[in-house]
Short mmCIF file of N, CA and C in Angstrom, two decimals:
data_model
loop_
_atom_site.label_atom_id
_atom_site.label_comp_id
_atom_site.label_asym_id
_atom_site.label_seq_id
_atom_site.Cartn_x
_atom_site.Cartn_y
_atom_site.Cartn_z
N UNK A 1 -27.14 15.38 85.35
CA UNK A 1 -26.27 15.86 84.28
C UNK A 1 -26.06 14.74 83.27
N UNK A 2 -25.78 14.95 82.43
CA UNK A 2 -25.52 14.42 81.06
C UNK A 2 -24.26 13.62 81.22
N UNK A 3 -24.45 12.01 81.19
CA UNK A 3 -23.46 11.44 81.26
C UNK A 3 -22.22 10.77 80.14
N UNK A 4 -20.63 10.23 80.86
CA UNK A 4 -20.04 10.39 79.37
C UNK A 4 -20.56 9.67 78.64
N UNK A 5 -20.96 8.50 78.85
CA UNK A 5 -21.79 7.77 77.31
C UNK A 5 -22.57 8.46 76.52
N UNK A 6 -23.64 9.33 77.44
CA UNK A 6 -24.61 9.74 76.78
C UNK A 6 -23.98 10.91 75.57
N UNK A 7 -22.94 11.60 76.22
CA UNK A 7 -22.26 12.75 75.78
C UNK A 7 -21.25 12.27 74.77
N UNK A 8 -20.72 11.38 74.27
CA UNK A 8 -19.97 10.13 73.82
C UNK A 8 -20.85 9.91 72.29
N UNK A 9 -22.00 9.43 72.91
CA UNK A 9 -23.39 9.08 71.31
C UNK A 9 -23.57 9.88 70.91
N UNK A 10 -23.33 11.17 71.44
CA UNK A 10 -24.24 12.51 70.86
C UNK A 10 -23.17 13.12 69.98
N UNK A 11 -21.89 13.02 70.37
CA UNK A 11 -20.83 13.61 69.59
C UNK A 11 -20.61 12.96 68.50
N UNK A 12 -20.72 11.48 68.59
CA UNK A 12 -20.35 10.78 67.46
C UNK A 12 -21.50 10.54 66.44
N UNK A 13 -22.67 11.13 66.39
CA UNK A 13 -23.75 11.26 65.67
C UNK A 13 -23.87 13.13 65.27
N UNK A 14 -23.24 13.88 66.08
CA UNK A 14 -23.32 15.22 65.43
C UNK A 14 -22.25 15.62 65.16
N UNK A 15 -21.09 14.85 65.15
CA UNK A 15 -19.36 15.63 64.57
C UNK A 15 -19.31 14.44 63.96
N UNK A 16 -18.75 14.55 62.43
CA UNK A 16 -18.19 13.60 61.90
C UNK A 16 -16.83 13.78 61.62
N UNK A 17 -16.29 14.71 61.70
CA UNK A 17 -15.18 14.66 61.80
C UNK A 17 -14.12 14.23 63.02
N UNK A 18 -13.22 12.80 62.74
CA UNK A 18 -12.47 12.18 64.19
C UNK A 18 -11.85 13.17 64.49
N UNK A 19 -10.99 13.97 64.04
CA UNK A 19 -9.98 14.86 64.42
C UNK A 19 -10.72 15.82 65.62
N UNK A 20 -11.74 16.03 65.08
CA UNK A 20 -12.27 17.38 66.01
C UNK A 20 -13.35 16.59 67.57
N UNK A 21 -13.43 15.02 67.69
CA UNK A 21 -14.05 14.03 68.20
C UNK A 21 -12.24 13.98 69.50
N UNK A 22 -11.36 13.68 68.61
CA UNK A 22 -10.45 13.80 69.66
C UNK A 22 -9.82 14.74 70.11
N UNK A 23 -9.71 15.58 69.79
CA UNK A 23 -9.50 16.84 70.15
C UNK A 23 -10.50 17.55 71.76
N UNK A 24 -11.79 16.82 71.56
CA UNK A 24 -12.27 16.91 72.42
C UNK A 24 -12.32 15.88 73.72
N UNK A 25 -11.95 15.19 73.28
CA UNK A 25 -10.90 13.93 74.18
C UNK A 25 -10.29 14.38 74.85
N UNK A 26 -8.88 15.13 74.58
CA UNK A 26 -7.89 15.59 74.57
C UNK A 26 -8.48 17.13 75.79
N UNK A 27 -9.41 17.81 75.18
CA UNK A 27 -9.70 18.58 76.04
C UNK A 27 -10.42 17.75 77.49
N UNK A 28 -11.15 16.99 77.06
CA UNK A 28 -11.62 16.55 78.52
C UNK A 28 -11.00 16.21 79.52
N UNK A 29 -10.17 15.00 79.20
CA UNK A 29 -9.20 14.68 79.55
C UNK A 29 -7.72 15.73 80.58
N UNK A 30 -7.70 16.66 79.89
CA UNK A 30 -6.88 18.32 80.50
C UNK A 30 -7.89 18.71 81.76
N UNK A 31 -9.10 19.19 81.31
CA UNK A 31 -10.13 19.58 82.47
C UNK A 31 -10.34 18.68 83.35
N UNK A 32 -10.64 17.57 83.19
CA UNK A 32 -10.28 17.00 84.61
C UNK A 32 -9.46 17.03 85.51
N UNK A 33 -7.88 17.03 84.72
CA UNK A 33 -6.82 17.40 85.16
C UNK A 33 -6.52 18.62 86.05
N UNK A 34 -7.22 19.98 85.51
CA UNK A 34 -7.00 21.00 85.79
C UNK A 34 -8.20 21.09 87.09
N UNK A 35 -9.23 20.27 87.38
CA UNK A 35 -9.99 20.20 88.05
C UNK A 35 -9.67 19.97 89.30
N UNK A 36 -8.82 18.79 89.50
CA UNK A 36 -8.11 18.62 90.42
C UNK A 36 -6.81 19.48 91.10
N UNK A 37 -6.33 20.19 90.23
CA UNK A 37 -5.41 21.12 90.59
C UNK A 37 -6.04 22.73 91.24
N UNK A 38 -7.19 22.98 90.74
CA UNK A 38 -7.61 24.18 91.01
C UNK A 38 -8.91 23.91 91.87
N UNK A 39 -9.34 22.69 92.26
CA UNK A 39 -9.84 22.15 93.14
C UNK A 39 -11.38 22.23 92.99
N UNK A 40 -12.02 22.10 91.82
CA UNK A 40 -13.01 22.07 90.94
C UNK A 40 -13.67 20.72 90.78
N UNK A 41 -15.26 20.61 90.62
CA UNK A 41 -15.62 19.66 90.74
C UNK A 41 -15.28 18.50 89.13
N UNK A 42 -14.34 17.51 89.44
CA UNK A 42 -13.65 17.11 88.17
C UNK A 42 -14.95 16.52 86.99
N UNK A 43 -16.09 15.80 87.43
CA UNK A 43 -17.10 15.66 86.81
C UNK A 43 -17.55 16.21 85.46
N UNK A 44 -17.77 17.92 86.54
CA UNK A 44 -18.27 19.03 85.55
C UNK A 44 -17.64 19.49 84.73
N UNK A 45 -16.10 19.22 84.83
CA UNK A 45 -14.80 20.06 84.27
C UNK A 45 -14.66 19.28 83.16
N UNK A 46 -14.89 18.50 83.42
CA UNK A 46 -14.34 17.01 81.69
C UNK A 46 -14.90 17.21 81.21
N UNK A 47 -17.01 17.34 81.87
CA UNK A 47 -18.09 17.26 80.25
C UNK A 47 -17.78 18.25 79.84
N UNK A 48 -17.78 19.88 80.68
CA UNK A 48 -17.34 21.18 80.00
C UNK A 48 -16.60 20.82 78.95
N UNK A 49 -15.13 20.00 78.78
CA UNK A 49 -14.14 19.65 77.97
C UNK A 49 -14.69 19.27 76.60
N UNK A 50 -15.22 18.05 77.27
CA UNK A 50 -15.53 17.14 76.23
C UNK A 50 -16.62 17.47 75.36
N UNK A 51 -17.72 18.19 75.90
CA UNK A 51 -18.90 18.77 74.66
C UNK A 51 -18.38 19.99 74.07
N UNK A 52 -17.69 20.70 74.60
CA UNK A 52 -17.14 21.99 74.54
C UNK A 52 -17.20 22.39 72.75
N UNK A 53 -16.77 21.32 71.74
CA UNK A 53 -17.34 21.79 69.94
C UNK A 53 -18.08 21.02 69.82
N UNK A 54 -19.36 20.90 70.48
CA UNK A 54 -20.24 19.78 70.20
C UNK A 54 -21.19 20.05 69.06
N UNK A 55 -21.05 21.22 68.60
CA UNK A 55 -21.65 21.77 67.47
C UNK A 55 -20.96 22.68 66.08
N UNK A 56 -19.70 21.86 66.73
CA UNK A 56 -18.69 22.66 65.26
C UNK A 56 -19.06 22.01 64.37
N UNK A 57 -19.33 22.77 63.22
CA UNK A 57 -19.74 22.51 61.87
C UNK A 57 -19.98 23.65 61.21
N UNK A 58 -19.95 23.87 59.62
CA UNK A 58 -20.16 24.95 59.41
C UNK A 58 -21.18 25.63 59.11
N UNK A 59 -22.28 24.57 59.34
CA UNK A 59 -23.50 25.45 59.66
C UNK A 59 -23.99 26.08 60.80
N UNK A 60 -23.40 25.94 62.03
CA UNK A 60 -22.82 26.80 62.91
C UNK A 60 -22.25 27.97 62.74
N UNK A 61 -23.30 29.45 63.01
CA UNK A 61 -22.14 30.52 62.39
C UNK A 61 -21.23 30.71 63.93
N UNK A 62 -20.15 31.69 63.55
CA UNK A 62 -19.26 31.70 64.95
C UNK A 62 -19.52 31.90 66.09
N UNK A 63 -20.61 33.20 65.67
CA UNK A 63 -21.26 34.12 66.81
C UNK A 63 -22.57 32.92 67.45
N UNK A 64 -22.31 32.05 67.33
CA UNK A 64 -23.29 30.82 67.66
C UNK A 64 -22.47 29.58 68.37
N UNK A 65 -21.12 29.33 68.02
CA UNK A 65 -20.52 28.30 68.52
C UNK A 65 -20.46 28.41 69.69
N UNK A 66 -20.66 27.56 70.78
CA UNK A 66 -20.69 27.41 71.97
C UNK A 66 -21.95 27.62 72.60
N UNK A 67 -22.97 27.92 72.35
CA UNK A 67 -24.37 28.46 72.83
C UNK A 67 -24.98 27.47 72.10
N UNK A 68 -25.23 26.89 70.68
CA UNK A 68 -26.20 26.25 69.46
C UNK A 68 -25.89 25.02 70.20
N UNK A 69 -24.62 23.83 70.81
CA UNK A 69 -24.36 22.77 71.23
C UNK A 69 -25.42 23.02 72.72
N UNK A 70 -25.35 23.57 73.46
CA UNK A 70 -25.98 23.73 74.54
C UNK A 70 -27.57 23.30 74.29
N UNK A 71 -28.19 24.22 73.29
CA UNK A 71 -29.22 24.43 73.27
C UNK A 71 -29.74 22.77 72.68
N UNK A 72 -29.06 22.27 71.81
CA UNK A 72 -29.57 21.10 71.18
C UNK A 72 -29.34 19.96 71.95
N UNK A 73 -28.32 19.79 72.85
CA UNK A 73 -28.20 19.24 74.29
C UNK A 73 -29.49 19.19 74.91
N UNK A 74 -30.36 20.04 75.36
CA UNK A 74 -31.30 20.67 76.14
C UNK A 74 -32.59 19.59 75.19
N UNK A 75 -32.42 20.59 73.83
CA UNK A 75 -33.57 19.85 73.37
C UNK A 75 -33.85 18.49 73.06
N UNK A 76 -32.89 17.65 73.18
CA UNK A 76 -33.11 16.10 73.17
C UNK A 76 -32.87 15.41 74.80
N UNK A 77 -33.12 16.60 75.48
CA UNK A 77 -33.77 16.00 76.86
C UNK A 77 -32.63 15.73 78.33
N UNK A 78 -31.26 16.32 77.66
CA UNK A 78 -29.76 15.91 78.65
C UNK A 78 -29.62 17.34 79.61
N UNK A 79 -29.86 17.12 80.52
CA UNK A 79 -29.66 18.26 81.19
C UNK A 79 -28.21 18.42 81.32
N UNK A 80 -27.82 20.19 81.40
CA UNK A 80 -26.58 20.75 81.27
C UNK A 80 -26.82 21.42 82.46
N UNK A 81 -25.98 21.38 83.42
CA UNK A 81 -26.06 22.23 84.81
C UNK A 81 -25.59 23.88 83.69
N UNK A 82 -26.20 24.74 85.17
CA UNK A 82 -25.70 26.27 84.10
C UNK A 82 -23.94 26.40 84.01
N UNK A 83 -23.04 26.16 84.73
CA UNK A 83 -22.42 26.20 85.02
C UNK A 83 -21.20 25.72 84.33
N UNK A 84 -21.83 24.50 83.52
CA UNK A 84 -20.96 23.54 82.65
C UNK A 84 -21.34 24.75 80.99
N UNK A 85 -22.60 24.67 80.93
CA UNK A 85 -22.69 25.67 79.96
C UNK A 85 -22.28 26.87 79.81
N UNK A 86 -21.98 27.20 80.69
CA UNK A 86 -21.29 28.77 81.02
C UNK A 86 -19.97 28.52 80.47
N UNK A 87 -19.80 27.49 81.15
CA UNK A 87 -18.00 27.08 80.37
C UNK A 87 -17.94 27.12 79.13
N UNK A 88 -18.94 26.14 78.55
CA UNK A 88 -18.90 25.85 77.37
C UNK A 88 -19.18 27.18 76.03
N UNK A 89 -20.13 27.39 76.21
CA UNK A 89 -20.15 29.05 75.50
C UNK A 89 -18.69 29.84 75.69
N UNK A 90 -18.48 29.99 77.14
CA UNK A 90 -17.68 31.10 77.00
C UNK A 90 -16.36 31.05 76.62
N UNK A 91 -16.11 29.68 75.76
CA UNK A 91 -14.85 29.52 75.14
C UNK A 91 -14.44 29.67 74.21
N UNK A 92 -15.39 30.40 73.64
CA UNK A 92 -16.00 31.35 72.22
C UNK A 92 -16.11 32.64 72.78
N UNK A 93 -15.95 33.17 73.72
CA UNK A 93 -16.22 34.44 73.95
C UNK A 93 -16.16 35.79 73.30
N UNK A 94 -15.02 35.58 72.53
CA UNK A 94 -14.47 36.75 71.65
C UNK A 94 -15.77 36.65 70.39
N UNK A 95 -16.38 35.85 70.11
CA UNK A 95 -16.89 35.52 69.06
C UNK A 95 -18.70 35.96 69.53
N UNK A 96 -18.83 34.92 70.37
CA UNK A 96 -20.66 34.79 71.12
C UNK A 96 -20.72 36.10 72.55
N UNK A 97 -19.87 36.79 73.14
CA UNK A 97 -20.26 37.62 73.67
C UNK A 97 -19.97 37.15 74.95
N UNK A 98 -19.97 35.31 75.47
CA UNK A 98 -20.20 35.39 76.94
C UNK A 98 -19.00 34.49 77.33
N UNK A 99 -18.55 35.67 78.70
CA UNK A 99 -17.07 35.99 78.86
C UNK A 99 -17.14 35.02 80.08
N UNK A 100 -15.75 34.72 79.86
CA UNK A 100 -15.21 33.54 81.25
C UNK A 100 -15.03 34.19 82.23
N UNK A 101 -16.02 33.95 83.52
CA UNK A 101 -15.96 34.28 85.22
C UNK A 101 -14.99 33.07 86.07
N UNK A 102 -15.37 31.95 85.94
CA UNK A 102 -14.60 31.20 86.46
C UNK A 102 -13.55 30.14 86.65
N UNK A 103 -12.92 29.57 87.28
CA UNK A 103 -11.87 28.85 86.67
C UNK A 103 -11.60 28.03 85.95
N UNK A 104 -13.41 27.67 86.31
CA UNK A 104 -13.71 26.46 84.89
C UNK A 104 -13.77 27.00 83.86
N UNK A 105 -14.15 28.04 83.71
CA UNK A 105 -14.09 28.88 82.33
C UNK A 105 -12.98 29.32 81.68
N UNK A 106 -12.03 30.02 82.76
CA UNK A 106 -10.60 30.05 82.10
C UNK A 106 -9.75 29.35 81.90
N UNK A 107 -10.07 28.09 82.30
CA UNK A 107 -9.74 26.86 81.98
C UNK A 107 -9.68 26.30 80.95
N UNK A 108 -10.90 26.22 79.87
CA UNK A 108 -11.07 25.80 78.84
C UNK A 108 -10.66 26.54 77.64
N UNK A 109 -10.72 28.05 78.35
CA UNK A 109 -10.52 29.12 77.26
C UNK A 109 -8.90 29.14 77.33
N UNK A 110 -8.46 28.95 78.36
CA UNK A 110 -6.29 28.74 78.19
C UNK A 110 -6.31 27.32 77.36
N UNK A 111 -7.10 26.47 77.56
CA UNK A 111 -6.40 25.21 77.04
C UNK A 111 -6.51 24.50 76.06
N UNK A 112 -7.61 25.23 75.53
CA UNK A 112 -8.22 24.82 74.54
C UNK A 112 -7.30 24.55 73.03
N UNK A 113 -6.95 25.78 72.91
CA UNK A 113 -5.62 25.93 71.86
C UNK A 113 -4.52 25.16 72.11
N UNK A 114 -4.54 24.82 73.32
CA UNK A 114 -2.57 24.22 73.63
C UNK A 114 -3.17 22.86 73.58
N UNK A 115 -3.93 22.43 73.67
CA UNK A 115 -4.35 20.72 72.77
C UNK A 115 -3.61 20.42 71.55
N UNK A 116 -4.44 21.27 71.02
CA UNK A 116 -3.73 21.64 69.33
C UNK A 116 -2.31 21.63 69.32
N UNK A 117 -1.71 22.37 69.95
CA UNK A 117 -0.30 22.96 70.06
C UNK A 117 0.27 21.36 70.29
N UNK A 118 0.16 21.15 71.27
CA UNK A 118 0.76 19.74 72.10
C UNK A 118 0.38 18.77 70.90
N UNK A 119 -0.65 18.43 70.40
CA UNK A 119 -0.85 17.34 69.06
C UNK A 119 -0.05 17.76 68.00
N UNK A 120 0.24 18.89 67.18
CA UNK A 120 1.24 19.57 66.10
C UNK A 120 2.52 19.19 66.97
N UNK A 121 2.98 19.40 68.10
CA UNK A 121 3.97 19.13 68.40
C UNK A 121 4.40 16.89 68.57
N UNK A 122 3.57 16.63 68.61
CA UNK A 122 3.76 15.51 68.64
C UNK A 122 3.83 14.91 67.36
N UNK A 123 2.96 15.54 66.28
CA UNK A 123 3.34 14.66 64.92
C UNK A 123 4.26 15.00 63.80
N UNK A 124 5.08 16.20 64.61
CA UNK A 124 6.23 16.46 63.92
C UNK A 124 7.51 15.53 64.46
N UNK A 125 7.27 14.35 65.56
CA UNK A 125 8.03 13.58 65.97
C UNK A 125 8.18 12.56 64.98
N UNK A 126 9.67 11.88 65.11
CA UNK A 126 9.70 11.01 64.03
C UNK A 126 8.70 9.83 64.87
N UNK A 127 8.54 9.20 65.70
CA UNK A 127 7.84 8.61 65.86
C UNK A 127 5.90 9.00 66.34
N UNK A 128 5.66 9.49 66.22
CA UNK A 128 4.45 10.58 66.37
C UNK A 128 3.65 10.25 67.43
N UNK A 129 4.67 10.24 68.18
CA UNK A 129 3.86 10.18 69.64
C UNK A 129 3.74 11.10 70.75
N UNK A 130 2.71 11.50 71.72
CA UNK A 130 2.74 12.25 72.72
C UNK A 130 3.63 11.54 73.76
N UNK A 131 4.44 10.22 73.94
CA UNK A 131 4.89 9.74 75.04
C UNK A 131 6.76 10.69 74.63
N UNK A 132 6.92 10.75 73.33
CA UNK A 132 8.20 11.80 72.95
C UNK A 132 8.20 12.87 73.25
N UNK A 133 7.12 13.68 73.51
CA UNK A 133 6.89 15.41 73.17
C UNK A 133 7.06 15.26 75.02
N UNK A 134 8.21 16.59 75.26
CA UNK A 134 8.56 17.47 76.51
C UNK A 134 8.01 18.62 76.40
N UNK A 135 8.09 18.65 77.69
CA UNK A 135 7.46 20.00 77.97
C UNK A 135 8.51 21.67 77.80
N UNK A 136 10.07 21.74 77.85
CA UNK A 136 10.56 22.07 76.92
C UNK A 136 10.56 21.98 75.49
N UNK A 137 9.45 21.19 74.77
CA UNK A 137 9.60 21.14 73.21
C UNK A 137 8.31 21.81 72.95
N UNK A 138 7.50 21.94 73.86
CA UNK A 138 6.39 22.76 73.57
C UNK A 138 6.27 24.01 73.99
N UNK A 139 7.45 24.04 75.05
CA UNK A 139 7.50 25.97 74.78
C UNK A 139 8.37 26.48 73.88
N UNK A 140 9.33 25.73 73.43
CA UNK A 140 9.83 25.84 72.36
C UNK A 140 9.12 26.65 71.01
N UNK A 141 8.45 25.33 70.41
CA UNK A 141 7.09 25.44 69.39
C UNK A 141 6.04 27.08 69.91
N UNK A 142 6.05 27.21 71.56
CA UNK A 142 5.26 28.01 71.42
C UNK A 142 5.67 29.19 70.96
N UNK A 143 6.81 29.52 70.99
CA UNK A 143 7.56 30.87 71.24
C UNK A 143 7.70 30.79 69.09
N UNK A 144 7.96 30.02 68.67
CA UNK A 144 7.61 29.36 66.83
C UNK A 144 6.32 30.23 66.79
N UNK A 145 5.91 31.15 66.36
CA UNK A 145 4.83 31.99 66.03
C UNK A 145 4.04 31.18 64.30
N UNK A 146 5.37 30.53 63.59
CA UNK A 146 5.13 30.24 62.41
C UNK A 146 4.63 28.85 62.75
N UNK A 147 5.03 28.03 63.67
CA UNK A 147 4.57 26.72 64.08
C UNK A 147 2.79 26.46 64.86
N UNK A 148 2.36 25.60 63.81
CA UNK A 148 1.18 25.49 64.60
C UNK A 148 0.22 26.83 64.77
N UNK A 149 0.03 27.67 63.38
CA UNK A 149 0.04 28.93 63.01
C UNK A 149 -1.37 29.57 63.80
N UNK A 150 -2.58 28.45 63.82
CA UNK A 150 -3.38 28.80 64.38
C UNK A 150 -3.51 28.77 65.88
N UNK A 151 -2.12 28.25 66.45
CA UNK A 151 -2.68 28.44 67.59
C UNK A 151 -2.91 29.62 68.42
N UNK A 152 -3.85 29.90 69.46
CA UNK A 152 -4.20 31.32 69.56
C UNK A 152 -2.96 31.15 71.54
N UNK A 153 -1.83 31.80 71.10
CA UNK A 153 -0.59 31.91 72.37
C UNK A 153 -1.51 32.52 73.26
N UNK A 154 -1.75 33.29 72.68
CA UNK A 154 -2.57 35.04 73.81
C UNK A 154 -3.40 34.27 74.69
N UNK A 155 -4.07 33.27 74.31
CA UNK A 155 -4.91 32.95 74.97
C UNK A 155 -4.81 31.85 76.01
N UNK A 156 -3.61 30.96 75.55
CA UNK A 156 -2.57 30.14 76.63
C UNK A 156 -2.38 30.98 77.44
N UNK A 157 -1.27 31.93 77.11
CA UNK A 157 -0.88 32.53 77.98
C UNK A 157 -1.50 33.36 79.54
N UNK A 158 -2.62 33.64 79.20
CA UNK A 158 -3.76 33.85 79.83
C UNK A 158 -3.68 32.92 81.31
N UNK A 159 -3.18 31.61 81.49
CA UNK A 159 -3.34 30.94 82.44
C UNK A 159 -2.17 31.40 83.93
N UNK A 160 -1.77 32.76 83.22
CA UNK A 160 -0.65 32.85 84.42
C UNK A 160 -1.49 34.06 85.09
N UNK A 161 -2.12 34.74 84.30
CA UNK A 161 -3.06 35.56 85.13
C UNK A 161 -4.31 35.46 85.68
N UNK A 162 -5.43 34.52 84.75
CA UNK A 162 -6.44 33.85 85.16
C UNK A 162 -6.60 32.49 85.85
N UNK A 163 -5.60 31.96 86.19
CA UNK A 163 -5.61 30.71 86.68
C UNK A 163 -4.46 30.83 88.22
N UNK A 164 -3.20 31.49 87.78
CA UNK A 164 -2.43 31.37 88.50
C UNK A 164 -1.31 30.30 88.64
N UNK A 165 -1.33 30.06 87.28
CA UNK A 165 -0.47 28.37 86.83
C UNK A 165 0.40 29.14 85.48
N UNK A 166 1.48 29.01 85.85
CA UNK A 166 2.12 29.39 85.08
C UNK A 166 2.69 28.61 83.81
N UNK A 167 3.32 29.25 83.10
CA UNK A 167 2.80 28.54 81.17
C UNK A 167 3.70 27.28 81.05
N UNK A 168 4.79 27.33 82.04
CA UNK A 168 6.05 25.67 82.13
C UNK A 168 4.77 24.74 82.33
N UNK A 169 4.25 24.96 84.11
CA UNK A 169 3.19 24.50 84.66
C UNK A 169 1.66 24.07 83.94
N UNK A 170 1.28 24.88 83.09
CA UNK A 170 0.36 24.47 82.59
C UNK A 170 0.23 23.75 81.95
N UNK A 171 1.47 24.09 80.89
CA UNK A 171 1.94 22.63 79.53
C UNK A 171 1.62 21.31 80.67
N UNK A 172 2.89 20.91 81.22
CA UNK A 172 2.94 20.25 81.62
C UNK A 172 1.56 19.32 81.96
N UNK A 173 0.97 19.83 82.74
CA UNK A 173 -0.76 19.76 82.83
C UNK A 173 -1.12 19.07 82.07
N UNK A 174 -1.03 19.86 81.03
CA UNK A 174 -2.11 19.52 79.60
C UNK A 174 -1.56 18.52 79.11
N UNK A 175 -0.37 18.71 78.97
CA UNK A 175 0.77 17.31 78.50
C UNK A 175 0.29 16.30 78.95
N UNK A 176 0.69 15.65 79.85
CA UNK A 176 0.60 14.66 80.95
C UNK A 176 -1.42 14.33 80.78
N UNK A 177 -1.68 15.29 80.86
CA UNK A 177 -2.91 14.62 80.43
C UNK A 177 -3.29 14.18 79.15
N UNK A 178 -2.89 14.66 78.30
CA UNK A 178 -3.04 13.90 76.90
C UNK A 178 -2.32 12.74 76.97
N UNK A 179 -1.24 12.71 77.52
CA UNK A 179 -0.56 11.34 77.54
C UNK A 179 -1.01 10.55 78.45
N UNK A 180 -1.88 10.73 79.35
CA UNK A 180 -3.21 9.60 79.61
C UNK A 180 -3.54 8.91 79.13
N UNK A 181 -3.96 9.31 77.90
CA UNK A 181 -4.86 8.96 76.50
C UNK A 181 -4.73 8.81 75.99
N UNK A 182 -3.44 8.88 75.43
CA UNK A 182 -2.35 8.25 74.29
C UNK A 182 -3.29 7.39 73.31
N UNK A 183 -3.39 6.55 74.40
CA UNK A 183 -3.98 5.22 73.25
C UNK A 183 -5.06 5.37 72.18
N UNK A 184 -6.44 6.36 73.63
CA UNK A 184 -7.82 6.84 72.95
C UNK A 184 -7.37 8.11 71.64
N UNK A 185 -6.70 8.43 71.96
CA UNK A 185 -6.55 9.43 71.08
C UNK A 185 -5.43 8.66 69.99
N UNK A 186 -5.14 8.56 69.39
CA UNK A 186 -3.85 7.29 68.62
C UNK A 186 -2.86 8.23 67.93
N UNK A 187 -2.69 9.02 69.16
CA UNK A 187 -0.92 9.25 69.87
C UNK A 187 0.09 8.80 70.42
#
């Protein structure tokens, strides 16, 4: 499998944008997390994370995001177990067609958005840090429909039926793992 360095060069030569570089940080970082909790191999769960917009751009049409990163993965020679790719596509599902079976999958597809959520919630701090932001301040924000406008709730929410981790529980999760990373991410 495709290791993080290797997965590391490849992002930072096909996303130029940092925001969307840590963001996928931020997701990896969660999937590991969640790897260990749902008892998943943590390895597979981070790269899932971490390549997961490895091809956002907008020459990427939608109905392509998550499948086009895979494929160009492949073609410069990094093998992707199916499994990690399965994740990875299907976190686009609504969009590319291929739907999350497993926990690694509903994994990425609950958490993906509450990255976002948890970062908007942190730089509305006067000091703009994730070591300030509670996990009461982000269900707060979540229940804020006008806050953090894109984030997709429906699909957080999702983790109390597909995962079995309920939405206090999950923040928390995701929280705590971004605040891992604080530093890498310059939160």
């Amino acid at each position: 499998m495709i290791n993080r360095k290797q997965a590391l060069n490849f992002l930072n030569q096909q996303i130029k944008n940092k925001n969307i570089i840590s963001h996928m940080l931020a997701t990896e970082a969660m999937m590991g997390e969640l790897a260990k909790k749902l008892h998943g191999n943590e390895e597979e769960w981070a790269m899932a994370g971490l390549l997961h917009d490895g091809d956002y751009s907008d020459s990427v049409p939608k109905e392509r995001h998550g499948l086009e990163v895979i494929k160009i993965l492949r073609e410069k020679g990094f093998e992707v177990p199916e499994n990690v790719a399965h994740t990875i596509s299907s976190h686009n599902w609504r969009n590319n067609g291929v739907e999350p079976v497993s926990p690694m999958d509903w994994s990425l597809f609950c958490g993906d958005s509450l990255t976002g959520l948890i970062v908007a919630c942190a730089l509305v701090r006067p000091d703009k840090k994730l070591s300030s932001v509670a996990v009461k301040s982000v269900l707060k924000k979540f229940k804020q429909k006008s806050f953090a406008g894109g984030t997709r709730r429906e699909d957080i929410a999702l983790c109390e039926e597909k995962l079995g981790i309920s939405l206090p529980d999950f923040i928390e999760i995701v929280l705590k793992s971004m605040q891992n990373i604080s530093s890498e991410l310059g939160l």
